[in-house]
CSV table of C-alpha atoms in Angstrom, one decimal:
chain,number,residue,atom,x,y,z
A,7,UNK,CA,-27.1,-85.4,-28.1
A,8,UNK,CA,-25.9,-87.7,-25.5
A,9,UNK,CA,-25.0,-90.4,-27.7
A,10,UNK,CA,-22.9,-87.3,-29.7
A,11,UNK,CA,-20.8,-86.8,-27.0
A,12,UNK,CA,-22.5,-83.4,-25.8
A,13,UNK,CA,-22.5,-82.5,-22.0
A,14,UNK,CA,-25.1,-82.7,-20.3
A,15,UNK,CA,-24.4,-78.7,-18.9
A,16,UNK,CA,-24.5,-78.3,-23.0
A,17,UNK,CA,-27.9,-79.5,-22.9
A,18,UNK,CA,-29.4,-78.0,-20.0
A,19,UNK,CA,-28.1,-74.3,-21.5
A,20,UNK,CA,-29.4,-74.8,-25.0
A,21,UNK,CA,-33.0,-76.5,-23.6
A,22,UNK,CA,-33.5,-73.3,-21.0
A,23,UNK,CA,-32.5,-70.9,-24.3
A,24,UNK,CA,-34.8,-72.3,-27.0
A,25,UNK,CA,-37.6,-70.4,-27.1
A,26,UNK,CA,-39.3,-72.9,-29.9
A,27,UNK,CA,-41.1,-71.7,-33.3
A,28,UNK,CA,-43.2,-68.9,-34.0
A,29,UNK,CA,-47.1,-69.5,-33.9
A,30,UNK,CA,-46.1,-73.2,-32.8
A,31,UNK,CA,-47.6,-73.0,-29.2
A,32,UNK,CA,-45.7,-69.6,-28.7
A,33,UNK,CA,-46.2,-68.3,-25.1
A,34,UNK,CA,-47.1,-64.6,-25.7
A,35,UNK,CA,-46.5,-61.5,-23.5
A,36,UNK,CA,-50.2,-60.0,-22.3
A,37,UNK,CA,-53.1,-61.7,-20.3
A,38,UNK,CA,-52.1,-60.3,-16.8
A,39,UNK,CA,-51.3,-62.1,-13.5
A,40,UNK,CA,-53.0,-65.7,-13.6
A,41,UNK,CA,-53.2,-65.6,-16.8
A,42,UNK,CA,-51.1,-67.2,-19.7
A,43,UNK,CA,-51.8,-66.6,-23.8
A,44,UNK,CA,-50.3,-69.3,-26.2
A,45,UNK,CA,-50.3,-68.6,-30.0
A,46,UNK,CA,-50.6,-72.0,-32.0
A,47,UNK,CA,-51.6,-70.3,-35.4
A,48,UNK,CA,-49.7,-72.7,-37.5
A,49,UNK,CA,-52.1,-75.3,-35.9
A,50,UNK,CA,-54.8,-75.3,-39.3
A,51,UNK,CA,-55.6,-79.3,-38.6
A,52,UNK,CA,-57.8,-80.9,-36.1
A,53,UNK,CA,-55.0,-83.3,-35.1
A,54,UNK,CA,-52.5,-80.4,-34.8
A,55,UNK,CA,-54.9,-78.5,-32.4
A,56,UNK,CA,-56.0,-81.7,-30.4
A,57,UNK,CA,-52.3,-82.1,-29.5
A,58,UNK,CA,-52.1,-78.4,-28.0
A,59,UNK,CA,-55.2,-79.3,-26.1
A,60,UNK,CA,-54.0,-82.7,-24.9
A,61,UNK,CA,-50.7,-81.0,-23.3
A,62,UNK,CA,-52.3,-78.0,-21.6
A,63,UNK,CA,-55.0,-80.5,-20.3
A,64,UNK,CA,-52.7,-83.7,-19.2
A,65,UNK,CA,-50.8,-81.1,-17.7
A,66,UNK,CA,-54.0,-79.6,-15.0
A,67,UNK,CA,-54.0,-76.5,-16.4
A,68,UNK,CA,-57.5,-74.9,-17.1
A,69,UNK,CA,-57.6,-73.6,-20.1
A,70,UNK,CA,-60.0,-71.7,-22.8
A,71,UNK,CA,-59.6,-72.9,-26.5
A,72,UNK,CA,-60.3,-70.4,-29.6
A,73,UNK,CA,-60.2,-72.3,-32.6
A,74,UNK,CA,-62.1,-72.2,-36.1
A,75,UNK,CA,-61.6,-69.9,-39.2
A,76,UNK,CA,-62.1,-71.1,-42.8
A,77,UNK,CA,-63.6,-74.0,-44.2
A,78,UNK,CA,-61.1,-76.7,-45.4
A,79,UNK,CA,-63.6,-79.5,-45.0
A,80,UNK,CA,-61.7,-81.2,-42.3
A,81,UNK,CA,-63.6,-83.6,-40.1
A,82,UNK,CA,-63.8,-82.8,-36.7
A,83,UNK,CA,-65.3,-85.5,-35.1
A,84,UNK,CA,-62.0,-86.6,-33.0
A,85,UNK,CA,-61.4,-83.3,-31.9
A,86,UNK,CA,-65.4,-82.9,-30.7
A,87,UNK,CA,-65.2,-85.7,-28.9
A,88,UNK,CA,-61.9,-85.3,-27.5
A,89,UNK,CA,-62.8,-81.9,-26.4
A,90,UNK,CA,-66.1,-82.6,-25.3
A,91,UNK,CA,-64.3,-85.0,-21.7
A,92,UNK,CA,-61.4,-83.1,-21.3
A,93,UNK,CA,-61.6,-82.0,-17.4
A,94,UNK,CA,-59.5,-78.7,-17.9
A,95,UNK,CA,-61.1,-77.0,-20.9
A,96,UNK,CA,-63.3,-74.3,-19.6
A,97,UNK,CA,-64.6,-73.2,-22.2
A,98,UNK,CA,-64.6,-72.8,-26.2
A,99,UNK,CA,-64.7,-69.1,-28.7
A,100,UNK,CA,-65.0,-70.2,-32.3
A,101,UNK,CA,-64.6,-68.7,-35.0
A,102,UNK,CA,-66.1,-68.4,-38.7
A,103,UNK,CA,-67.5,-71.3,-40.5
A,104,UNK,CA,-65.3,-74.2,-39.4
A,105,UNK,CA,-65.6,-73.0,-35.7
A,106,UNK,CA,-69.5,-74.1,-36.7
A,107,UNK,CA,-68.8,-77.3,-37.2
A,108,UNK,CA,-66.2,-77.0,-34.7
A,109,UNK,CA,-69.0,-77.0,-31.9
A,110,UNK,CA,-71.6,-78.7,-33.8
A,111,UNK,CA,-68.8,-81.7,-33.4
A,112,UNK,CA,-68.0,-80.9,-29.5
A,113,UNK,CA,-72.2,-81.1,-29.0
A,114,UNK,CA,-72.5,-84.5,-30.6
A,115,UNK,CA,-69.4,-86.0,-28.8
A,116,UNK,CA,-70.8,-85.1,-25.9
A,117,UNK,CA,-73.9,-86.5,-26.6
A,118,UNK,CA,-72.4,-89.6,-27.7
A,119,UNK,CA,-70.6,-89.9,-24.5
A,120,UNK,CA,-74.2,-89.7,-22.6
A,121,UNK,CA,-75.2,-92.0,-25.3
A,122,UNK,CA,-73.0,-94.8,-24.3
A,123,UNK,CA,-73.3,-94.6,-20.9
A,124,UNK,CA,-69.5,-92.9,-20.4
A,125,UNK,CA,-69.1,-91.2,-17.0
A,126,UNK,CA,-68.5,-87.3,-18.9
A,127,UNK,CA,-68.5,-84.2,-17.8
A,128,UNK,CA,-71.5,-81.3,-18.4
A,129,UNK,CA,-71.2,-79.8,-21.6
A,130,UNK,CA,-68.4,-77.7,-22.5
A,131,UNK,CA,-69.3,-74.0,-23.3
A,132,UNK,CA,-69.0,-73.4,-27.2
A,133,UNK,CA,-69.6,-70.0,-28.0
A,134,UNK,CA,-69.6,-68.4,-31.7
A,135,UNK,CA,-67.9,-65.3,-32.0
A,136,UNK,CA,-67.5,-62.6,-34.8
A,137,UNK,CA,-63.5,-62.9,-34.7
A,138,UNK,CA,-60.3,-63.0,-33.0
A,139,UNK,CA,-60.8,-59.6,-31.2
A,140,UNK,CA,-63.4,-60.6,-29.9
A,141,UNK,CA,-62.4,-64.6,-29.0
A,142,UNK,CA,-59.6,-63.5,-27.4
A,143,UNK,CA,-61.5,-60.4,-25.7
A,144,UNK,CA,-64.1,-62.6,-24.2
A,145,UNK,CA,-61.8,-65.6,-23.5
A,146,UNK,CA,-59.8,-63.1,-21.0
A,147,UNK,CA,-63.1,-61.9,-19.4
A,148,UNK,CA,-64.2,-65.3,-18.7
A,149,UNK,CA,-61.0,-66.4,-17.3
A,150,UNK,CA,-60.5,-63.2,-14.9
A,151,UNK,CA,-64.2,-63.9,-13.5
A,152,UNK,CA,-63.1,-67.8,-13.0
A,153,UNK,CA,-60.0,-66.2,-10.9
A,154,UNK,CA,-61.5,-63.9,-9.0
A,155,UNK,CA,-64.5,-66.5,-7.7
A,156,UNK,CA,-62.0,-68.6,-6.7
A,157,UNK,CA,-61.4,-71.3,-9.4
A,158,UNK,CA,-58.0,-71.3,-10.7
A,159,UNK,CA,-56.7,-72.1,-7.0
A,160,UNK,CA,-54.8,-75.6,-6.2
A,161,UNK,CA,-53.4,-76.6,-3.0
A,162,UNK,CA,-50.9,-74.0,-1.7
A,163,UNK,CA,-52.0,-71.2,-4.2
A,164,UNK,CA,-53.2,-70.0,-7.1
A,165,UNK,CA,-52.0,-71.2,-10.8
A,166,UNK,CA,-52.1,-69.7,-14.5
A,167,UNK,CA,-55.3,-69.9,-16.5
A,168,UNK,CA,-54.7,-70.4,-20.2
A,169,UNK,CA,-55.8,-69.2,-23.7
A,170,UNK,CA,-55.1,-70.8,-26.2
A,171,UNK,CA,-55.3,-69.7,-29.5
A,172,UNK,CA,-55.1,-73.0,-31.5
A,173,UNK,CA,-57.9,-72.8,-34.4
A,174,UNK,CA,-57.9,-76.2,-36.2
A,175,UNK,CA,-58.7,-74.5,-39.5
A,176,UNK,CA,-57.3,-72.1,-42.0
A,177,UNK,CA,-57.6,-68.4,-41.5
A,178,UNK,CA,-58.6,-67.0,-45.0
A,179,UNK,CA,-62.1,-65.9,-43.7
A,180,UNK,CA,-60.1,-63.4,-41.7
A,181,UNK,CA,-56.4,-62.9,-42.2
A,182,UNK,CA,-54.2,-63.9,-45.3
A,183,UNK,CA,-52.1,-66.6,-44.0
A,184,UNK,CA,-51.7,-68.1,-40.2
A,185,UNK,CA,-48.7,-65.9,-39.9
A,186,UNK,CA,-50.8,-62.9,-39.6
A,187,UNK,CA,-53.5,-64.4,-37.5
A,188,UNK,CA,-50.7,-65.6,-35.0
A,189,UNK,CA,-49.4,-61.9,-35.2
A,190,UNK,CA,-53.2,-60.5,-34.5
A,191,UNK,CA,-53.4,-62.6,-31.8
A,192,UNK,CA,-49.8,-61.5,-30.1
A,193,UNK,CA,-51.2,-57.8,-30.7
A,194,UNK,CA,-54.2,-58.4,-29.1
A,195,UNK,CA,-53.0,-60.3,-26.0
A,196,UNK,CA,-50.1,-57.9,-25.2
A,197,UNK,CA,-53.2,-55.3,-25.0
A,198,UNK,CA,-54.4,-57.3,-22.5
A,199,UNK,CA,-53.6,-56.4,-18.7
A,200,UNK,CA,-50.3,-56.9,-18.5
């Protein structure tokens, strides 16, 4: 924009306004003080999801992943191990049989990590769920017991937890399209405590 000539007060303005895409990392309203709900529906890939994990991690900002759905064959063995050290995932709801494999692949990246001698971290909670509802349901839970024991807290103060709803599969087991399983999750987070 700057090489078009376009001020930078131009820029600032239009960069505060844009709000980005639907079900592209989409902050949602619901989750309550402390904590923050992002909606990355249109994530159906392993590489897509690992991105939306990478930022909320490189950023320091605990986090809980829900991510599976239908079977598209993918290969998650990246994403397991890539999940498996990441420092500010807290824990992991998956669901339908990709989120399966989704956790079988976080179990043996870990274990590879041991394998190889790689300072890691414990094992990251995986936990199988029967759907969204309930992801999202126990995702909140967990993060509200992390807040009120005291983790969640950084120097001067406390900051947001995060759940993020970034399934690295297709949603056909449950929902017609990602469109409507981004829209299922924005119902069920603004139910949250808000």
């Amino acid at each position: 924009a700057q090489e078009l000539g376009v001020s930078h007060e131009v820029m600032a303005r239009v960069l505060r306004e844009f709000h980005g895409l639907p079900h592209r990392l989409e902050p949602v309203s619901g989750g309550g003080a402390g904590v923050a709900c992002y909606n990355d529906s249109f994530s159906t890939t392993p590489e897509a999801c690992l991105a939306a994990c990478n930022a909320f991690n490189d950023m320091g900002k605990p986090f809980y992943l829900i991510a599976g759905g239908s079977e598209k064959g993918s290969d998650f063995g990246a994403l397991g191990w890539r999940l498996s050290q990441m420092v500010h995932l807290r824990g992991i709801f998956l669901m339908g049989p990709a989120g399966v494999r989704i956790g079988e692949a976080v179990a043996a990246g870990h274990h590879a990590c041991v394998e190889d001698g790689t300072v890691c971290r414990l094992p990251v909670s995986c936990v199988v769920v029967g759907g969204l509802e309930e992801a999202v349901r126990r995702a909140y839970e967990e993060a509200q017991r992390l807040l009120k024991g005291g983790v969640g807290t950084h120097g001067d103060g406390p900051y947001e937890m995060v759940i993020l709803m970034s399934p690295a599969a297709a949603s056909f087991n449950e929902f017609k399209n990602y469109k409507e399983r981004g829209e299922r999750f924005r119902e069920i987070a603004a139910g949250l405590v808000g």
